[in-house]
Amino acid sequence: MNNYEKYKQAFIDAFAIDATAVESAAYQSTSAWDSVGHMGLISAIEEAFDIAFDTDDIVDLSSFDKGIEILAKYDVVIEK
Amino acid sequence: MKTDTIDFSEFRLCCLEADSFFDVPNSERDAYYRVEIPFNPNNAIEMAKKGYVFVDRTLGVSVSLRKNEIDYKKMIRFDVRKASQDYESVLSIALNSFPNDRRFHIRPKPDNDVSSVIIRKWVDNLSDIYVCLHKDKVVGFLDLEPYDETGKFIHLAAVHERYRAAGAAVSLYAYVITKMIEDGYEKVYGRISSANTAVMNLYTRLGGTFADPIDVFVRNEDES
């Protein structure tokens, strides 16, 4: 799996959503994105890329796109 | 039947806990009422005859802290501490966190003027508060109350809207549970609205089980 696929899989695993819904996933528009879902996503991404998020980034990761932006800070490049 | 009448300057609230609808008196127009009775399929019909309307069904929840392999410490990603001179922050979060909660909205349609008075009284009476912090700002709180010799009861908890999907609630609950394990408690208890799926998911993630449904009624204000 490349980084993009791993990143997408984290969303699928955390929110039990279809692959077609992943790229539009965002806090306000994804029903499973509550506190528990969010921490599940954080754990899944950390495990997939062997990183540990700062608290600020845990707070700011509010959408699929925002997550790509944040991962760049950890030298994880997500390209389609 | 347990009865508690609270006289606020703005209104009177009668809180009743009964074993069944048989025991509940007819409502009177001089006060707001909040009645709790164990679930029964006939509750709504029988309580309507007495002037009440169904507004919520709550569930008791318990989390067993022994023989539990959940790693609660790993869930704590925000700083959490005991509250200290955080009253205004806690009150602000509380006043903005319960738009439909039937512990505070005791009229058939949610009424913020009434609920804010009740929320304020609840916050005034909180006794064992933990707060969750981000950049030294209080972003959530949780209050524990005594329950029995086996554990404590999560009486009230809320998180600032900005942090609700950021894991602050998970950190709060996990921290408190960790503390209770260290103190030798066997269980943590709570009661939640069956409509609050977010907190239901949270307790499920923490290993909670649900039981003891209770129906909540308020006085029907329909004059027709």
Coordinates of C-alpha atoms in Angstrom, one line a residue, chain B residues 107-201:
Chain B
R107 CA -40.6 22.2 29.2
P108 CA -42.0 20.3 26.3
K109 CA -40.1 22.4 23.9
P110 CA -36.5 23.2 24.8
D111 CA -36.3 26.6 26.5
N112 CA -32.9 28.2 27.0
D113 CA -34.2 30.8 29.5
V114 CA -35.3 28.0 31.8
S115 CA -32.5 25.5 31.2
S116 CA -29.8 28.1 31.9
V117 CA -31.2 28.7 35.4
I118 CA -31.1 25.0 36.1
I119 CA -27.7 24.4 34.6
R120 CA -26.3 27.2 36.7
K121 CA -27.6 25.6 39.8
W122 CA -26.1 22.3 38.8
V123 CA -22.7 23.8 38.2
D124 CA -22.9 25.6 41.6
N125 CA -23.4 22.2 43.3
L126 CA -20.6 20.3 41.5
S127 CA -18.1 19.0 44.0
D128 CA -15.4 16.8 42.4
I129 CA -14.5 18.4 39.1
Y130 CA -11.8 17.5 36.6
V131 CA -11.0 19.8 33.7
C132 CA -9.4 19.1 30.4
L133 CA -6.9 21.7 29.0
H134 CA -5.5 22.8 25.7
K135 CA -2.9 25.5 25.8
D136 CA -3.8 26.2 29.4
K137 CA -7.4 26.9 28.5
V138 CA -10.2 24.8 30.0
V139 CA -11.9 23.0 27.1
G140 CA -14.0 20.4 29.0
F141 CA -15.0 19.3 32.5
L142 CA -16.3 16.2 34.3
D143 CA -17.8 15.9 37.7
L144 CA -17.8 12.8 39.8
E145 CA -20.2 12.1 42.7
P146 CA -20.2 9.4 45.3
Y147 CA -22.4 6.4 44.3
D148 CA -21.7 3.4 46.6
E149 CA -18.8 1.5 48.0
T150 CA -17.9 0.0 44.6
G151 CA -17.6 3.2 42.6
K152 CA -18.4 6.7 41.7
F153 CA -21.0 8.3 39.3
I154 CA -20.2 10.6 36.4
H155 CA -22.7 13.3 37.2
L156 CA -22.0 15.9 34.6
A157 CA -19.6 16.3 31.7
A158 CA -19.2 18.6 28.8
V159 CA -16.6 19.8 26.2
H160 CA -16.3 23.0 24.4
E161 CA -17.8 22.7 20.9
R162 CA -14.5 23.2 19.2
Y163 CA -13.0 20.2 20.9
R164 CA -15.9 17.8 20.8
A165 CA -14.5 15.8 17.8
A166 CA -10.9 16.3 18.9
G167 CA -10.8 13.6 21.6
A168 CA -11.1 15.8 24.6
A169 CA -14.0 13.9 26.0
V170 CA -12.1 10.6 25.6
S171 CA -9.2 12.0 27.5
L172 CA -11.4 13.3 30.3
Y173 CA -13.2 10.1 30.9
A174 CA -10.1 8.0 30.5
Y175 CA -8.2 10.1 33.0
V176 CA -10.9 9.9 35.6
I177 CA -11.2 6.1 35.1
T178 CA -7.5 5.8 35.5
K179 CA -7.6 7.7 38.8
M180 CA -10.5 5.5 40.0
I181 CA -8.5 2.4 39.2
E182 CA -5.6 3.7 41.1
D183 CA -7.9 4.4 44.1
G184 CA -9.2 0.9 44.0
Y185 CA -12.7 1.4 42.8
E186 CA -14.5 -1.4 41.0
K187 CA -16.9 0.5 38.8
V188 CA -17.7 3.9 37.3
Y189 CA -21.4 4.6 36.8
G190 CA -23.4 7.1 34.7
R191 CA -26.8 7.8 33.2
I192 CA -27.2 9.0 29.7
S193 CA -29.9 9.9 27.2
S194 CA -30.6 7.2 24.7
A195 CA -30.6 9.9 22.1
N196 CA -27.0 10.9 22.9
T197 CA -25.2 8.5 20.6
A198 CA -21.9 10.3 20.9
V199 CA -21.7 9.6 24.7
M200 CA -23.1 6.1 24.1
N201 CA -20.2 5.4 21.7

